[in-house]
Amino acid sequence: MFPFKYPNNSWKEFFDSKREDLLNISIELSKKQQELQGLNIFPKNNDIFKAFELCEINKIKVVIIGQDCYHGKHQANGLCFSVNNGVKIPPSLRNIYKELKNDLNVVRESSDFSALAGQGVLLLNSSLTVHERLAGSHLQIWEKFTNDVIEYISKVSQCPIVFILWGNYAKSKKKFINDNHHIIEGTHPSPLSANRGGWFGCKHFSESNTILETINKKTIDWNLI
């Protein structure tokens, strides 16, 4: 079966409750690996649950929901829209950089968003793995699990959270978020969507901080590396 390294932090209760689901996911991933021999599965095993390891559930302030892991070599690092430093910047991330500059005059020097996760930004892909060069190849395997994650956060979080939903797929997750939380939604940063209008100038990063200020939470330093 596919090997998993489970988070051993404030997410433990949730992951323990999903052992059977995760066992089934492991079996399905192993089947995929057999079917598509010669192609890698991304990210590395130790990074599959990186978003949960770096952002404890009781410290979440903002949730950004992505759809799929990057499916090129060395790209996926377990955090949505993030790549390790030194990796070529994917187009969606390049557009995020442009909007950060437009919105907050932030010029990030790091493409790794680990420091954002450490501030309470859960960078959650709906599919936590992908096969090399095959976008969406594991989405059906993971979708129920990550839907359950969103619903769980929404129910157990005692303080309001800002959910950022970019694109129609992420917007479809609204049904798992209750009315205690704040939702920011808009265009996806991929070039196909962003160039049609609605992404550049959306100012979602400053908007999320404004919301955090109104609920007396420390704002996110989007330039922290």
CSV table of C-alpha atoms in Angstrom, one decimal:
chain,number,residue,atom,x,y,z
A,1,MET,CA,0.0,0.0,0.0
A,2,PHE,CA,1.0,3.6,-0.5
A,3,PRO,CA,2.9,4.9,2.6
A,4,PHE,CA,1.6,7.8,4.5
A,5,LYS,CA,3.2,9.9,7.3
A,6,TYR,CA,0.3,11.2,9.4
A,7,PRO,CA,0.5,14.5,11.2
A,8,ASN,CA,1.0,14.1,14.9
A,9,ASN,CA,-0.2,17.5,16.1
A,10,SER,CA,-3.6,19.2,16.7
A,11,TRP,CA,-4.9,17.4,13.6
A,12,LYS,CA,-4.5,14.0,15.2
A,13,GLU,CA,-8.1,13.6,16.3
A,14,PHE,CA,-9.3,14.3,12.8
A,15,PHE,CA,-6.8,12.0,11.1
A,16,ASP,CA,-7.6,9.2,13.6
A,17,SER,CA,-11.3,9.5,12.7
A,18,LYS,CA,-10.4,9.1,9.0
A,19,ARG,CA,-8.1,6.0,9.3
A,20,GLU,CA,-10.5,3.9,7.2
A,21,ASP,CA,-10.9,6.5,4.5
A,22,LEU,CA,-7.1,7.0,4.4
A,23,LEU,CA,-6.5,3.3,4.1
A,24,ASN,CA,-8.8,3.2,1.1
A,25,ILE,CA,-7.0,6.2,-0.4
A,26,SER,CA,-3.7,4.4,0.1
A,27,ILE,CA,-5.0,1.4,-1.7
A,28,GLU,CA,-6.3,3.5,-4.6
A,29,LEU,CA,-3.0,5.3,-4.9
A,30,SER,CA,-1.2,2.0,-5.0
A,31,LYS,CA,-3.4,0.8,-7.8
A,32,LYS,CA,-2.7,4.0,-9.7
A,33,GLN,CA,1.0,3.5,-9.2
A,34,GLN,CA,0.7,0.0,-10.7
A,35,GLU,CA,-1.3,1.2,-13.7
A,36,LEU,CA,1.0,4.1,-14.5
A,37,GLN,CA,4.4,2.6,-13.9
A,38,GLY,CA,7.3,4.8,-14.8
A,39,LEU,CA,5.4,8.0,-13.8
A,40,ASN,CA,6.1,9.6,-10.4
A,41,ILE,CA,3.5,10.6,-7.8
A,42,PHE,CA,3.9,14.1,-6.5
A,43,PRO,CA,4.6,15.5,-3.9
A,44,LYS,CA,7.1,13.4,-2.0
A,45,ASN,CA,5.5,11.1,0.6
A,46,ASN,CA,6.7,13.3,3.5
A,47,ASP,CA,5.1,16.3,2.0
A,48,ILE,CA,1.6,14.9,1.3
A,49,PHE,CA,0.2,16.3,4.6
A,50,LYS,CA,2.6,19.2,4.9
A,51,ALA,CA,-0.2,21.8,5.0
A,52,PHE,CA,-1.5,20.1,8.2
A,53,GLU,CA,1.9,19.7,9.7
A,54,LEU,CA,2.7,23.4,9.3
A,55,CYS,CA,-0.7,24.9,10.2
A,56,GLU,CA,-2.3,23.5,13.3
A,57,ILE,CA,-6.0,23.5,13.3
A,58,ASN,CA,-6.3,25.7,16.4
A,59,LYS,CA,-4.2,28.4,14.8
A,60,ILE,CA,-6.0,28.7,11.4
A,61,LYS,CA,-6.8,32.2,10.4
A,62,VAL,CA,-7.1,31.9,6.6
A,63,VAL,CA,-7.8,28.9,4.4
A,64,ILE,CA,-6.9,29.0,0.7
A,65,ILE,CA,-8.4,26.2,-1.3
A,66,GLY,CA,-6.6,24.9,-4.4
A,67,GLN,CA,-7.7,22.2,-6.8
A,68,ASP,CA,-4.8,20.0,-7.8
A,69,CYS,CA,-1.1,19.7,-7.0
A,70,TYR,CA,1.4,20.9,-9.6
A,71,HIS,CA,2.1,17.9,-11.8
A,72,GLY,CA,5.6,18.9,-13.1
A,73,LYS,CA,8.8,17.5,-11.6
A,74,HIS,CA,10.0,19.2,-8.4
A,75,GLN,CA,6.9,21.5,-8.3
A,76,ALA,CA,4.4,20.1,-5.8
A,77,ASN,CA,5.6,20.7,-2.2
A,78,GLY,CA,2.3,19.9,-0.2
A,79,LEU,CA,1.1,23.6,-0.1
A,80,CYS,CA,-1.3,24.9,-2.7
A,81,PHE,CA,0.1,27.4,-5.2
A,82,SER,CA,3.6,27.0,-3.5
A,83,VAL,CA,6.8,25.6,-4.9
A,84,ASN,CA,10.2,25.1,-3.3
A,85,ASN,CA,12.8,27.9,-3.8
A,86,GLY,CA,14.8,27.4,-6.9
A,87,VAL,CA,11.9,25.8,-8.9
A,88,LYS,CA,10.6,27.6,-12.0
A,89,ILE,CA,7.6,29.7,-11.0
A,90,PRO,CA,4.4,28.2,-12.4
A,91,PRO,CA,2.0,30.7,-14.2
A,92,SER,CA,-0.6,30.8,-11.4
A,93,LEU,CA,2.0,31.6,-8.8
A,94,ARG,CA,3.4,34.3,-11.0
A,95,ASN,CA,0.0,35.9,-11.2
A,96,ILE,CA,-0.3,35.7,-7.4
A,97,TYR,CA,3.0,37.5,-7.2
A,98,LYS,CA,1.7,40.2,-9.5
A,99,GLU,CA,-1.4,40.7,-7.4
A,100,LEU,CA,0.6,40.8,-4.1
A,101,LYS,CA,2.6,43.6,-5.6
A,102,ASN,CA,-0.5,45.4,-6.9
A,103,ASP,CA,-2.4,44.9,-3.6
A,104,LEU,CA,0.2,45.3,-0.8
A,105,ASN,CA,3.3,46.4,-2.7
A,106,VAL,CA,4.8,43.0,-1.6
A,107,VAL,CA,7.6,41.6,-3.7
A,108,ARG,CA,8.1,38.0,-2.4
A,109,GLU,CA,11.6,36.6,-2.6
A,110,SER,CA,10.5,33.1,-1.7
A,111,SER,CA,8.1,30.8,-3.7
A,112,ASP,CA,7.8,28.5,-0.7
A,113,PHE,CA,4.8,29.4,1.4
A,114,SER,CA,5.8,27.5,4.5
A,115,ALA,CA,6.2,30.8,6.5
A,116,LEU,CA,2.6,31.7,5.5
A,117,ALA,CA,1.4,28.3,6.8
A,118,GLY,CA,3.2,29.0,10.0
A,119,GLN,CA,1.2,32.2,10.5
A,120,GLY,CA,-2.1,30.3,10.2
A,121,VAL,CA,-2.7,30.1,6.5
A,122,LEU,CA,-3.9,26.6,5.6
A,123,LEU,CA,-2.9,26.1,2.0
A,124,LEU,CA,-5.2,23.2,1.1
A,125,ASN,CA,-5.3,21.4,-2.3
A,126,SER,CA,-8.4,19.4,-2.9
A,127,SER,CA,-6.3,16.6,-4.3
A,128,LEU,CA,-3.2,16.0,-2.1
A,129,THR,CA,-1.3,14.0,-4.7
A,130,VAL,CA,-1.1,13.8,-8.5
A,131,HIS,CA,0.6,11.7,-11.1
A,132,GLU,CA,3.4,13.2,-13.1
A,133,ARG,CA,2.1,15.2,-16.2
A,134,LEU,CA,-1.5,14.1,-15.5
A,135,ALA,CA,-3.5,17.0,-14.1
A,136,GLY,CA,-6.5,15.9,-11.9
A,137,SER,CA,-5.4,12.3,-12.0
A,138,HIS,CA,-6.1,11.8,-8.2
A,139,LEU,CA,-8.9,14.3,-7.7
A,140,GLN,CA,-11.6,11.7,-7.3
A,141,ILE,CA,-9.4,9.8,-4.8
A,142,TRP,CA,-9.0,12.7,-2.4
A,143,GLU,CA,-12.0,14.9,-3.0
A,144,LYS,CA,-14.2,13.5,-0.2
A,145,PHE,CA,-11.4,13.5,2.3
A,146,THR,CA,-10.6,17.2,1.7
A,147,ASN,CA,-14.3,18.1,1.6
A,148,ASP,CA,-14.4,16.6,5.1
A,149,VAL,CA,-11.4,18.7,6.1
A,150,ILE,CA,-13.2,21.9,5.1
A,151,GLU,CA,-16.4,20.8,6.9
A,152,TYR,CA,-14.5,19.8,10.0
A,153,ILE,CA,-12.6,23.2,10.2
A,154,SER,CA,-15.9,25.0,9.7
A,155,LYS,CA,-17.5,23.1,12.6
A,156,VAL,CA,-14.8,23.0,15.2
A,157,SER,CA,-13.1,26.4,14.8
A,158,GLN,CA,-14.3,28.5,17.7
A,159,CYS,CA,-13.1,31.8,16.0
A,160,PRO,CA,-14.2,32.9,12.5
A,161,ILE,CA,-11.9,32.0,9.7
A,162,VAL,CA,-11.4,33.6,6.3
A,163,PHE,CA,-11.9,31.2,3.4
A,164,ILE,CA,-10.4,32.3,0.1
A,165,LEU,CA,-12.0,30.6,-2.9
A,166,TRP,CA,-10.4,31.3,-6.3
A,167,GLY,CA,-12.3,29.9,-9.4
A,168,ASN,CA,-15.5,27.9,-9.8
A,169,TYR,CA,-14.1,24.7,-8.4
A,170,ALA,CA,-13.0,26.3,-5.1
A,171,LYS,CA,-16.4,28.2,-5.0
A,172,SER,CA,-18.2,24.9,-5.1
A,173,LYS,CA,-16.8,24.2,-1.6
A,174,LYS,CA,-18.9,27.0,0.0
A,175,LYS,CA,-21.5,24.4,0.9
A,176,PHE,CA,-19.1,22.9,3.5
A,177,ILE,CA,-18.5,26.3,5.2
A,178,ASN,CA,-21.0,27.5,7.8
A,179,ASP,CA,-22.2,31.0,8.4
A,180,ASN,CA,-19.7,31.7,11.3
A,181,HIS,CA,-16.9,32.2,8.8
A,182,HIS,CA,-16.0,34.8,6.2
A,183,ILE,CA,-15.7,33.9,2.5
A,184,ILE,CA,-13.8,35.8,-0.2
A,185,GLU,CA,-14.3,34.5,-3.7
A,186,GLY,CA,-13.1,35.5,-7.1
A,187,THR,CA,-11.3,34.6,-10.3
A,188,HIS,CA,-8.6,31.8,-10.3
A,189,PRO,CA,-5.1,33.1,-10.8
A,190,SER,CA,-4.3,30.8,-13.7
A,191,PRO,CA,-3.5,32.7,-16.9
A,192,LEU,CA,-6.6,31.4,-18.7
A,193,SER,CA,-8.9,32.8,-16.0
A,194,ALA,CA,-6.9,35.8,-14.8
A,195,ASN,CA,-6.4,37.3,-18.3
A,196,ARG,CA,-10.2,37.3,-18.8
A,197,GLY,CA,-10.4,39.8,-15.9
A,198,GLY,CA,-11.3,39.8,-12.3
A,199,TRP,CA,-8.0,38.5,-10.8
A,200,PHE,CA,-5.7,41.5,-11.2
A,201,GLY,CA,-7.0,44.2,-8.8
A,202,CYS,CA,-9.0,41.8,-6.6
A,203,LYS,CA,-7.1,42.8,-3.5
A,204,HIS,CA,-7.9,39.6,-1.7
A,205,PHE,CA,-4.8,39.7,0.4
A,206,SER,CA,-5.5,43.1,2.0
A,207,GLU,CA,-9.2,42.2,2.2
A,208,SER,CA,-8.4,39.1,4.3
A,209,ASN,CA,-6.2,41.2,6.6
A,210,THR,CA,-9.0,43.8,7.0
A,211,ILE,CA,-11.4,41.0,8.1
A,212,LEU,CA,-8.8,39.6,10.5
A,213,GLU,CA,-8.5,43.1,12.1
A,214,THR,CA,-12.2,43.3,12.6
A,215,ILE,CA,-12.2,40.1,14.5
A,216,ASN,CA,-9.2,41.1,16.6
A,217,LYS,CA,-6.8,38.6,15.0
A,218,LYS,CA,-3.2,39.3,14.0
A,219,THR,CA,-3.0,40.0,10.3
A,220,ILE,CA,-0.9,37.9,7.8
A,221,ASP,CA,2.5,39.1,6.8
A,222,TRP,CA,2.2,38.0,3.1
A,223,ASN,CA,5.9,38.9,2.6
A,224,LEU,CA,7.2,36.6,5.4
A,225,ILE,CA,9.8,34.1,4.2
